[in-house]
Amino acid sequence: MECVVQGIIETQHVEALEILLQGLCGVQRERLRVHEICLKNGPNLGNVASEVRLLCDLEQPEPAWTVKHVGGAMRGAGAEQISVLVRTMVESKVSKNALRLFYALGYKLDHELLRVGFAFHFQRGAQITVTVSSVNKMLKLHATDEAVPVTPGIQLVEVTAPASSENYTEVVSAVSSFCEYLAPLLHLSKPGVSTGVVPTAAAAAASLMSDGGGTTLFPSYTA
Amino acid sequence: MPIKWVLHWQPNVGTSVNSQILNEVSQCVESINGVKEGRWKATLTFYKPMLRDQSLAAEFPRDFLGILIPEQPNKYYFVIRAQRIVLESDSSIQTIMEKLQSYKMRVALNFEGFQYQLGDFQLRVGKVVPTHSENLRGIVMEVEYLPVSSIEKSRQIMEEFLDIWQASLSKRSLPGHFMHVEPNFTEYGLPDHYSSQHTAVQYANVMAQLIASVQSVQSMRN
């Protein structure tokens, strides 16, 4: 399982977000360049419609592949009330010919994306990962060198944390409270619930940039 | 990792495998001073597609195998022999396959038996049985040469060892012999340096040989 929230930010404020995240997390950012291939089962295969994602980490010296399955979101009155999506998610690191295998099994390419940006991984009540990336589409099959932004000027921010059926309430509250620190720059919500950019972003970004990423951010946002 | 050859027992025409042959083979290993070290077990699972229209089954692989190798308990291997594909993955891939609901387990077989040390060689002798059954379907043997990882560099010493082994075993006048059919690893994109992916490919190959020999016996009976 994982807990996840998403939001968007204008590219012009990404540097400020990075400064804020750097101050909050206390770790160095990691560069992110991931080729994501989404596959779906062919019309005759399987009892249900299924989808699997192959992620190729292009930042590694040798491209590293992961197969990822994202399942349904947790349902019920309790799930409705929380601001974080809790869903099943399974990942498996694989050798390089995963795409060939899934094609052989009868899966078809649905779409592919290239995510370029950075990520922070840190422990803060849960093992939280924040990724900030521009989402790009390929004009030609697998041509990651010729990718163009899907939404120019806008980047996707995603906060995720692994969870289990025993601890997800604690993880949800850890993710929620972390998101509050980012609120002046962006609003984070469940995937699919679009909330747009926040009106305070420009002022918050200007303040962060002038502070230069000093140890004290705005007093009310410090941990 | 060390180079390994996986062999299967090829019964003489008109005969079949039985547990007496397995006992004799194990005794033969001990007679050439093989030191019994413990048990080993590998599991091979055949998967079949879950289809809405069975008449289209020919479009999907018939030989899609999932393999659990004892040296790599946290890994899982997929092999589609007809298309020369081998994939190494974390064992969590099994959960992903269950969630996709597009393939299901058709039959699972274990390779299981004892492991022996013999100088720089490690030998494994095992029976091939369906899981939850003692119905003997075949006999396998693994020969591992611990000092070398290169397939080409070890070829001569492996052949010499097998000559000695076959000579010892022939004294027992068993109705068959061990066969080594080396897959073309290059076709699978595997290098000369040995890895568990090579073992997965060899297991898939041995399984295909066993199925072929059972089918040829059945066709002779018919």
Tab-separated table of C-alpha atoms in Angstrom:
chain	number	residue	atom	x	y	z
A	1	MET	CA	0.000	0.000	0.000
A	2	GLU	CA	0.970	3.599	-0.375
A	3	CYS	CA	-0.357	6.993	0.654
A	4	VAL	CA	-0.301	9.600	-2.086
A	5	VAL	CA	-1.193	13.228	-2.766
A	6	GLN	CA	-0.510	15.332	-5.837
A	7	GLY	CA	-0.445	18.977	-6.792
A	8	ILE	CA	0.834	21.289	-9.491
A	9	ILE	CA	3.167	24.251	-9.430
A	10	GLU	CA	4.278	26.782	-12.012
A	11	THR	CA	7.804	26.090	-13.229
A	12	GLN	CA	8.861	29.604	-12.202
A	13	HIS	CA	8.241	28.650	-8.526
A	14	VAL	CA	9.979	25.277	-8.617
A	15	GLU	CA	13.287	26.708	-7.434
A	16	ALA	CA	11.565	28.169	-4.369
A	17	LEU	CA	9.878	24.823	-3.707
A	18	GLU	CA	13.246	23.121	-3.917
A	19	ILE	CA	14.678	25.539	-1.335
A	20	LEU	CA	11.731	24.900	0.948
A	21	LEU	CA	11.997	21.123	0.558
A	22	GLN	CA	15.735	21.237	1.122
A	23	GLY	CA	15.173	23.101	4.386
A	24	LEU	CA	12.381	20.801	5.531
A	25	CYS	CA	13.982	17.496	4.597
A	26	GLY	CA	17.614	18.136	5.423
A	27	VAL	CA	18.750	15.824	2.633
A	28	GLN	CA	20.129	16.425	-0.832
A	29	ARG	CA	17.772	16.202	-3.760
A	30	GLU	CA	18.206	13.427	-6.277
A	31	ARG	CA	17.853	13.985	-9.991
A	32	LEU	CA	14.877	12.300	-11.560
A	33	ARG	CA	14.574	11.098	-15.132
A	34	VAL	CA	12.118	8.266	-15.520
A	35	HIS	CA	10.674	6.776	-18.682
A	36	GLU	CA	7.243	5.418	-17.826
A	37	ILE	CA	5.566	2.925	-20.138
A	38	CYS	CA	1.943	2.126	-19.412
A	39	LEU	CA	0.658	-1.211	-20.713
A	40	LYS	CA	-2.863	-2.604	-20.826
A	41	ASN	CA	-4.078	-6.123	-21.446
A	42	GLY	CA	-5.274	-6.943	-24.936
A	43	PRO	CA	-9.030	-7.360	-25.555
A	44	ASN	CA	-9.082	-11.136	-25.190
A	45	LEU	CA	-6.689	-11.521	-22.252
A	46	GLY	CA	-7.651	-11.634	-18.607
A	47	ASN	CA	-10.810	-11.569	-16.551
A	48	VAL	CA	-10.627	-7.837	-15.931
A	49	ALA	CA	-9.070	-4.776	-17.545
A	50	SER	CA	-5.580	-4.515	-16.131
A	51	GLU	CA	-2.804	-2.012	-16.330
A	52	VAL	CA	0.874	-2.284	-15.487
A	53	ARG	CA	3.600	0.356	-15.626
A	54	LEU	CA	7.208	-0.216	-16.535
A	55	LEU	CA	9.507	2.446	-15.144
A	56	CYS	CA	12.986	2.894	-16.497
A	57	ASP	CA	15.250	4.998	-14.291
A	58	LEU	CA	17.475	6.816	-16.778
A	59	GLU	CA	19.543	8.488	-14.047
A	60	GLN	CA	21.369	5.247	-13.226
A	61	PRO	CA	24.625	4.374	-15.027
A	62	GLU	CA	22.747	1.399	-16.500
A	63	PRO	CA	18.998	1.993	-17.025
A	64	ALA	CA	17.203	0.284	-14.124
A	65	TRP	CA	13.739	-1.176	-14.667
A	66	THR	CA	10.831	-1.528	-12.253
A	67	VAL	CA	7.398	-3.053	-12.819
A	68	LYS	CA	4.705	-1.185	-10.903
A	69	HIS	CA	1.090	-2.081	-10.315
A	70	VAL	CA	-1.217	0.537	-8.831
A	71	GLY	CA	-4.431	-0.929	-7.481
A	72	GLY	CA	-7.718	0.486	-6.356
A	73	ALA	CA	-8.044	3.189	-3.728
A	74	MET	CA	-9.247	2.375	-0.243
A	75	ARG	CA	-12.991	3.001	-0.013
A	76	GLY	CA	-15.535	3.715	2.677
A	77	ALA	CA	-16.596	6.611	4.848
A	78	GLY	CA	-13.220	6.746	6.604
A	79	ALA	CA	-11.334	6.976	3.309
A	80	GLU	CA	-13.648	9.767	2.114
A	81	GLN	CA	-12.846	11.909	5.132
A	82	ILE	CA	-9.081	11.851	4.836
A	83	SER	CA	-7.278	14.151	2.432
A	84	VAL	CA	-4.742	11.519	1.352
A	85	LEU	CA	-5.386	8.675	-1.081
A	86	VAL	CA	-4.537	5.226	0.273
A	87	ARG	CA	-4.165	2.604	-2.437
A	88	THR	CA	-2.525	-0.724	-3.093
A	89	MET	CA	0.768	-0.520	-4.901
A	90	VAL	CA	3.293	-3.245	-5.682
A	91	GLU	CA	6.700	-2.692	-7.235
A	92	SER	CA	9.264	-5.175	-8.442
A	93	LYS	CA	12.730	-4.470	-9.759
A	94	VAL	CA	13.307	-6.389	-12.968
A	95	SER	CA	15.963	-7.008	-15.578
A	96	LYS	CA	15.961	-5.011	-18.776
A	97	ASN	CA	13.659	-7.030	-21.021
A	98	ALA	CA	10.433	-6.565	-19.053
A	99	LEU	CA	8.803	-4.785	-21.991
A	100	ARG	CA	9.514	-7.709	-24.312
A	101	LEU	CA	8.050	-10.116	-21.763
A	102	PHE	CA	4.832	-8.153	-21.303
A	103	TYR	CA	4.397	-7.764	-25.055
A	104	ALA	CA	4.853	-11.532	-25.390
A	105	LEU	CA	2.201	-12.058	-22.707
A	106	GLY	CA	-0.335	-10.040	-24.700
A	107	TYR	CA	-0.016	-6.580	-23.152
A	108	LYS	CA	-0.200	-3.540	-25.419
A	109	LEU	CA	1.334	-0.097	-25.158
A	110	ASP	CA	-1.250	2.400	-23.904
A	111	HIS	CA	0.951	5.470	-23.504
A	112	GLU	CA	4.413	6.481	-22.410
A	113	LEU	CA	5.792	9.476	-20.537
A	114	LEU	CA	9.104	10.935	-19.502
A	115	ARG	CA	9.276	12.515	-16.055
A	116	VAL	CA	12.166	14.907	-15.537
A	117	GLY	CA	12.853	16.691	-12.281
A	118	PHE	CA	14.092	15.877	-8.808
A	119	ALA	CA	13.118	13.906	-5.731
A	120	PHE	CA	13.667	14.030	-1.986
A	121	HIS	CA	13.571	10.872	0.122
A	122	PHE	CA	13.449	11.341	3.887
A	123	GLN	CA	12.012	10.054	7.145
A	124	ARG	CA	9.422	12.258	8.801
A	125	GLY	CA	6.917	10.112	10.691
A	126	ALA	CA	6.942	7.916	7.585
A	127	GLN	CA	9.327	7.196	4.722
A	128	ILE	CA	8.240	10.106	2.535
A	129	THR	CA	9.211	10.720	-1.084
A	130	VAL	CA	8.529	14.051	-2.782
A	131	THR	CA	8.957	14.236	-6.531
A	132	VAL	CA	8.781	17.425	-8.577
A	133	SER	CA	8.784	16.761	-12.282
A	134	SER	CA	7.736	17.979	-15.653
A	135	VAL	CA	5.724	15.378	-17.513
A	136	ASN	CA	6.730	14.937	-21.133
A	137	LYS	CA	5.275	13.001	-24.003
A	138	MET	CA	7.202	11.358	-26.800
A	139	LEU	CA	6.497	12.377	-30.374
A	140	LYS	CA	8.025	9.140	-31.643
A	141	LEU	CA	7.942	5.719	-29.988
A	142	HIS	CA	10.412	5.553	-27.047
A	143	ALA	CA	12.190	8.710	-28.289
A	144	THR	CA	13.014	10.075	-24.834
A	145	ASP	CA	15.528	12.528	-26.299
A	146	GLU	CA	12.772	14.273	-28.250
A	147	ALA	CA	10.174	14.511	-25.481
A	148	VAL	CA	8.033	17.636	-25.159
A	149	PRO	CA	6.154	18.854	-22.065
A	150	VAL	CA	2.504	17.833	-21.786
A	151	THR	CA	1.719	21.002	-19.809
A	152	PRO	CA	4.417	23.615	-20.537
A	153	GLY	CA	5.150	25.852	-17.564
A	154	ILE	CA	3.528	23.485	-15.058
A	155	GLN	CA	5.197	20.756	-13.011
A	156	LEU	CA	3.697	17.887	-11.086
A	157	VAL	CA	4.440	17.455	-7.386
A	158	GLU	CA	3.760	14.093	-5.807
A	159	VAL	CA	4.153	13.100	-2.168
A	160	THR	CA	4.101	9.370	-1.468
A	161	ALA	CA	4.856	7.101	1.467
A	162	PRO	CA	4.691	3.315	1.758
A	163	ALA	CA	2.100	2.054	4.221
A	164	SER	CA	0.498	-1.146	5.431
A	165	SER	CA	-3.003	-1.994	6.609
A	166	GLU	CA	-1.686	-1.727	10.188
A	167	ASN	CA	-0.008	1.672	10.017
A	168	TYR	CA	-1.714	3.641	7.254
A	169	THR	CA	-3.487	6.024	9.640
A	170	GLU	CA	-0.146	7.162	11.049
A	171	VAL	CA	1.321	7.447	7.548
A	172	VAL	CA	-1.697	9.480	6.388
A	173	SER	CA	-1.244	11.917	9.249
A	174	ALA	CA	2.513	12.162	8.603
A	175	VAL	CA	1.880	12.954	4.920
A	176	SER	CA	-0.944	15.412	5.749
A	177	SER	CA	1.118	17.333	8.256
A	178	PHE	CA	4.079	17.482	5.883
A	179	CYS	CA	1.824	18.852	3.128
A	180	GLU	CA	0.819	21.767	5.380
A	181	TYR	CA	4.367	23.088	5.214
A	182	LEU	CA	4.101	23.282	1.435
A	183	ALA	CA	0.688	24.983	1.478
A	184	PRO	CA	1.905	28.532	0.688
A	185	LEU	CA	3.421	27.241	-2.574
A	186	LEU	CA	1.033	24.547	-3.641
A	187	HIS	CA	-2.027	22.641	-2.631
A	188	LEU	CA	-1.790	18.877	-2.495
A	189	SER	CA	-4.829	16.644	-2.833
A	190	LYS	CA	-5.850	13.138	-3.832
A	191	PRO	CA	-4.863	12.235	-7.415
A	192	GLY	CA	-7.657	13.131	-9.810
A	193	VAL	CA	-8.959	15.934	-7.578
A	194	SER	CA	-7.550	18.958	-9.367
A	195	THR	CA	-7.096	22.037	-7.187
A	196	GLY	CA	-4.937	24.171	-9.492
A	197	VAL	CA	-2.166	26.524	-8.468
A	198	VAL	CA	-2.444	28.500	-5.220
A	199	PRO	CA	-2.757	32.320	-5.273
A	200	THR	CA	-0.127	32.781	-2.543
A	201	ALA	CA	2.557	30.937	-4.567
A	202	ALA	CA	4.221	34.021	-6.057
A	203	ALA	CA	4.547	35.836	-2.709
A	204	ALA	CA	5.702	32.711	-0.872
A	205	ALA	CA	8.232	31.965	-3.596
A	206	ALA	CA	9.574	35.525	-3.515
A	207	SER	CA	9.980	35.316	0.250
A	208	LEU	CA	11.793	31.967	0.027
A	209	MET	CA	14.095	33.170	-2.726
A	210	SER	CA	15.077	36.300	-0.796
A	211	ASP	CA	15.703	34.196	2.295
A	212	GLY	CA	18.051	32.116	0.141
A	213	GLY	CA	17.105	28.848	1.767
A	214	GLY	CA	18.282	29.948	5.193
A	215	THR	CA	17.669	27.761	8.165
A	216	THR	CA	14.676	29.765	9.341
A	217	LEU	CA	11.941	29.792	6.782
A	218	PHE	CA	8.768	31.613	7.654
A	219	PRO	CA	8.383	31.141	11.422
A	220	SER	CA	4.971	29.533	11.103
A	221	TYR	CA	6.203	26.887	8.637
A	222	THR	CA	9.229	25.615	10.479
A	223	ALA	CA	9.061	22.136	11.857
B	1	MET	CA	28.545	-16.886	-9.731
B	2	PRO	CA	29.982	-20.326	-10.484
B	3	ILE	CA	29.212	-22.046	-13.743
B	4	LYS	CA	26.567	-24.750	-13.616
B	5	TRP	CA	25.347	-27.420	-15.996
B	6	VAL	CA	21.869	-28.826	-15.493
B	7	LEU	CA	21.331	-32.347	-16.840
B	8	HIS	CA	18.281	-34.539	-17.096
B	9	TRP	CA	17.877	-38.304	-17.052
B	10	GLN	CA	17.079	-39.665	-20.476
B	11	PRO	CA	15.526	-43.149	-20.070
B	12	ASN	CA	16.332	-45.801	-22.676
B	13	VAL	CA	13.639	-46.421	-25.263
B	14	GLY	CA	10.820	-48.393	-23.710
B	15	THR	CA	11.768	-47.595	-20.112
B	16	SER	CA	10.715	-44.870	-17.715
B	17	VAL	CA	12.152	-43.215	-14.608
B	18	ASN	CA	11.647	-44.732	-11.190
B	19	SER	CA	12.845	-44.023	-7.676
B	20	GLN	CA	15.285	-46.956	-7.805
B	21	ILE	CA	17.286	-45.110	-10.488
B	22	LEU	CA	17.319	-42.017	-8.274
B	23	ASN	CA	18.665	-44.095	-5.350
B	24	GLU	CA	21.374	-45.628	-7.512
B	25	VAL	CA	22.438	-42.203	-8.810
B	26	SER	CA	22.660	-40.836	-5.246
B	27	GLN	CA	24.695	-43.875	-4.155
B	28	CYS	CA	26.987	-43.343	-7.129
B	29	VAL	CA	27.699	-39.748	-6.058
B	30	GLU	CA	28.585	-40.997	-2.570
B	31	SER	CA	30.747	-43.775	-4.018
B	32	ILE	CA	32.984	-41.185	-5.711
B	33	ASN	CA	33.313	-39.430	-2.314
B	34	GLY	CA	30.581	-36.851	-2.703
B	35	VAL	CA	29.814	-35.434	0.750
B	36	LYS	CA	26.115	-34.958	1.394
B	37	GLU	CA	25.468	-31.366	2.467
B	38	GLY	CA	21.719	-30.908	2.660
B	39	ARG	CA	18.550	-30.595	0.698
B	40	TRP	CA	17.702	-28.268	-2.182
B	41	LYS	CA	14.497	-27.390	-3.972
B	42	ALA	CA	13.577	-25.330	-7.003
B	43	THR	CA	9.984	-24.715	-8.104
B	44	LEU	CA	8.811	-24.319	-11.690
B	45	THR	CA	5.314	-23.050	-12.357
B	46	PHE	CA	3.613	-23.161	-15.726
B	47	TYR	CA	1.188	-20.294	-16.243
B	48	LYS	CA	-1.693	-20.202	-18.663
B	49	PRO	CA	-3.559	-17.176	-19.989
B	50	MET	CA	-7.039	-16.420	-18.683
B	51	LEU	CA	-8.908	-15.999	-21.942
B	52	ARG	CA	-12.376	-14.760	-22.794
B	53	ASP	CA	-12.295	-16.685	-26.055
B	54	GLN	CA	-10.434	-20.009	-25.799
B	55	SER	CA	-10.175	-20.325	-29.569
B	56	LEU	CA	-7.537	-17.584	-29.518
B	57	ALA	CA	-5.217	-19.506	-27.166
B	58	ALA	CA	-2.641	-19.922	-29.946
B	59	GLU	CA	-1.900	-16.175	-29.777
B	60	PHE	CA	-0.493	-16.533	-26.252
B	61	PRO	CA	2.617	-18.331	-25.000
B	62	ARG	CA	2.074	-21.962	-24.026
B	63	ASP	CA	5.397	-22.292	-22.247
B	64	PHE	CA	5.314	-19.327	-19.849
B	65	LEU	CA	7.269	-20.480	-16.813
B	66	GLY	CA	7.885	-18.890	-13.405
B	67	ILE	CA	10.925	-20.244	-11.577
B	68	LEU	CA	12.037	-20.064	-7.966
B	69	ILE	CA	15.759	-20.805	-7.641
B	70	PRO	CA	17.123	-21.817	-4.208
B	71	GLU	CA	20.249	-19.618	-4.472
B	72	GLN	CA	18.056	-16.524	-4.954
B	73	PRO	CA	15.139	-16.786	-2.528
B	74	ASN	CA	14.144	-13.115	-2.995
B	75	LYS	CA	14.066	-13.318	-6.789
B	76	TYR	CA	11.694	-14.838	-9.286
B	77	TYR	CA	12.443	-15.740	-12.894
B	78	PHE	CA	10.185	-15.849	-15.922
B	79	VAL	CA	11.104	-17.767	-19.056
B	80	ILE	CA	9.235	-17.967	-22.366
B	81	ARG	CA	11.326	-20.500	-24.240
B	82	ALA	CA	9.681	-20.186	-27.637
B	83	GLN	CA	10.569	-16.489	-27.730
B	84	ARG	CA	13.898	-16.810	-25.919
B	85	ILE	CA	12.949	-14.425	-23.121
B	86	VAL	CA	14.261	-14.628	-19.572
B	87	LEU	CA	13.434	-12.036	-16.929
B	88	GLU	CA	14.861	-11.682	-13.433
B	89	SER	CA	12.641	-9.860	-10.940
B	90	ASP	CA	12.035	-9.315	-7.252
B	91	SER	CA	9.752	-12.000	-5.847
B	92	SER	CA	7.012	-9.344	-5.470
B	93	ILE	CA	6.361	-9.760	-9.209
B	94	GLN	CA	4.270	-12.798	-8.240
B	95	THR	CA	1.869	-10.479	-6.376
B	96	ILE	CA	1.702	-8.210	-9.439
B	97	MET	CA	0.863	-11.189	-11.673
B	98	GLU	CA	-1.936	-12.200	-9.289
B	99	LYS	CA	-3.353	-8.678	-9.295
B	100	LEU	CA	-3.300	-8.448	-13.093
B	101	GLN	CA	-5.589	-11.518	-13.321
B	102	SER	CA	-4.411	-12.272	-16.833
B	103	TYR	CA	-2.425	-15.475	-16.217
B	104	LYS	CA	-2.992	-18.222	-13.677
B	105	MET	CA	-1.018	-21.186	-12.470
B	106	ARG	CA	-1.562	-24.311	-14.570
B	107	VAL	CA	0.783	-26.747	-12.861
B	108	ALA	CA	3.797	-26.474	-10.572
B	109	LEU	CA	6.689	-28.906	-10.307
B	110	ASN	CA	9.526	-29.174	-7.826
B	111	PHE	CA	13.102	-30.154	-8.532
B	112	GLU	CA	14.177	-31.459	-5.127
B	113	GLY	CA	16.827	-33.657	-3.622
B	114	PHE	CA	20.246	-33.619	-2.003
B	115	GLN	CA	23.329	-31.525	-2.527
B	116	TYR	CA	26.865	-32.948	-2.425
B	117	GLN	CA	30.334	-31.442	-2.278
B	118	LEU	CA	33.097	-33.069	-4.278
B	119	GLY	CA	36.300	-31.019	-4.206
B	120	ASP	CA	35.722	-27.928	-6.328
B	121	PHE	CA	32.462	-29.357	-7.638
B	122	GLN	CA	29.023	-29.140	-6.145
B	123	LEU	CA	26.526	-31.747	-7.279
B	124	ARG	CA	22.792	-31.780	-6.879
B	125	VAL	CA	20.637	-34.763	-7.641
B	126	GLY	CA	16.900	-34.337	-7.544
B	127	LYS	CA	13.571	-35.739	-8.520
B	128	VAL	CA	11.034	-33.855	-10.595
B	129	VAL	CA	7.648	-34.107	-8.904
B	130	PRO	CA	4.427	-32.102	-9.072
B	131	THR	CA	3.973	-30.005	-5.911
B	132	HIS	CA	1.778	-31.839	-3.362
B	133	SER	CA	2.527	-35.174	-5.011
B	134	GLU	CA	5.211	-37.858	-5.018
B	135	ASN	CA	4.555	-38.841	-8.613
B	136	LEU	CA	8.061	-39.026	-10.130
B	137	ARG	CA	8.222	-37.266	-13.502
B	138	GLY	CA	11.957	-37.137	-14.027
B	139	ILE	CA	15.428	-36.895	-12.534
B	140	VAL	CA	17.707	-33.894	-12.743
B	141	MET	CA	21.309	-33.348	-11.850
B	142	GLU	CA	23.295	-30.144	-11.477
B	143	VAL	CA	27.054	-29.909	-11.702
B	144	GLU	CA	28.549	-26.666	-10.446
B	145	TYR	CA	32.253	-25.880	-10.767
B	146	LEU	CA	32.933	-23.400	-7.989
B	147	PRO	CA	36.166	-21.664	-9.109
B	148	VAL	CA	35.017	-20.461	-12.554
B	149	SER	CA	32.159	-18.240	-13.858
B	150	SER	CA	32.966	-18.260	-17.561
B	151	ILE	CA	30.953	-20.752	-19.581
B	152	GLU	CA	33.603	-21.073	-22.270
B	153	LYS	CA	36.598	-21.315	-19.932
B	154	SER	CA	34.955	-24.059	-17.881
B	155	ARG	CA	33.726	-26.135	-20.805
B	156	GLN	CA	36.702	-28.515	-20.942
B	157	ILE	CA	36.828	-29.256	-17.219
B	158	MET	CA	33.052	-29.758	-17.137
B	159	GLU	CA	33.246	-32.234	-20.009
B	160	GLU	CA	36.112	-34.098	-18.333
B	161	PHE	CA	34.216	-34.277	-15.064
B	162	LEU	CA	31.115	-35.591	-16.815
B	163	ASP	CA	33.160	-38.265	-18.630
B	164	ILE	CA	34.388	-39.545	-15.257
B	165	TRP	CA	30.890	-39.336	-13.824
B	166	GLN	CA	29.274	-41.183	-16.729
B	167	ALA	CA	31.960	-43.881	-16.500
B	168	SER	CA	31.214	-44.431	-12.789
B	169	LEU	CA	27.496	-44.477	-13.360
B	170	SER	CA	27.711	-46.856	-16.329
B	171	LYS	CA	29.009	-49.595	-13.986
B	172	ARG	CA	25.524	-49.728	-12.500
B	173	SER	CA	23.936	-50.604	-15.877
B	174	LEU	CA	20.988	-48.286	-15.401
B	175	PRO	CA	18.368	-48.063	-18.196
B	176	GLY	CA	19.285	-44.574	-19.409
B	177	HIS	CA	21.818	-41.806	-19.046
B	178	PHE	CA	22.185	-38.152	-18.066
B	179	MET	CA	22.032	-35.689	-20.942
B	180	HIS	CA	23.306	-32.150	-21.108
B	181	VAL	CA	21.572	-30.024	-23.721
B	182	GLU	CA	23.089	-26.570	-23.464
B	183	PRO	CA	20.706	-23.779	-24.411
B	184	ASN	CA	21.995	-21.070	-26.710
B	185	PHE	CA	22.365	-18.403	-24.021
B	186	THR	CA	23.235	-15.738	-26.591
B	187	GLU	CA	19.733	-16.049	-28.031
B	188	TYR	CA	18.446	-15.010	-24.608
B	189	GLY	CA	20.816	-12.049	-24.525
B	190	LEU	CA	22.887	-13.601	-21.732
B	191	PRO	CA	26.667	-13.134	-21.574
B	192	ASP	CA	29.431	-15.703	-21.030
B	193	HIS	CA	29.597	-14.798	-17.334
B	194	TYR	CA	27.273	-17.205	-15.530
B	195	SER	CA	24.262	-15.927	-13.544
B	196	SER	CA	21.013	-17.214	-12.050
B	197	GLN	CA	19.287	-16.203	-15.291
B	198	HIS	CA	21.354	-18.898	-17.002
B	199	THR	CA	20.107	-21.389	-14.414
B	200	ALA	CA	16.491	-20.344	-15.071
B	201	VAL	CA	16.985	-20.893	-18.807
B	202	GLN	CA	18.556	-24.307	-18.174
B	203	TYR	CA	15.663	-25.336	-15.903
B	204	ALA	CA	13.173	-24.309	-18.602
B	205	ASN	CA	15.168	-26.297	-21.147
B	206	VAL	CA	15.313	-29.393	-18.946
B	207	MET	CA	11.560	-29.131	-18.382
B	208	ALA	CA	10.997	-29.017	-22.152
B	209	GLN	CA	13.232	-32.099	-22.605
B	210	LEU	CA	11.303	-33.996	-19.935
B	211	ILE	CA	7.975	-33.109	-21.521
B	212	ALA	CA	9.288	-34.142	-24.947
B	213	SER	CA	10.503	-37.525	-23.658
B	214	VAL	CA	7.169	-38.213	-21.902
B	215	GLN	CA	5.320	-37.283	-25.096
B	216	SER	CA	7.516	-39.558	-27.226
B	217	VAL	CA	6.869	-42.490	-24.841
B	218	GLN	CA	3.127	-41.785	-25.025
B	219	SER	CA	3.157	-41.613	-28.816
B	220	MET	CA	5.032	-44.929	-28.987
B	221	ARG	CA	2.401	-46.536	-26.732
B	222	ASN	CA	-0.348	-45.210	-28.969
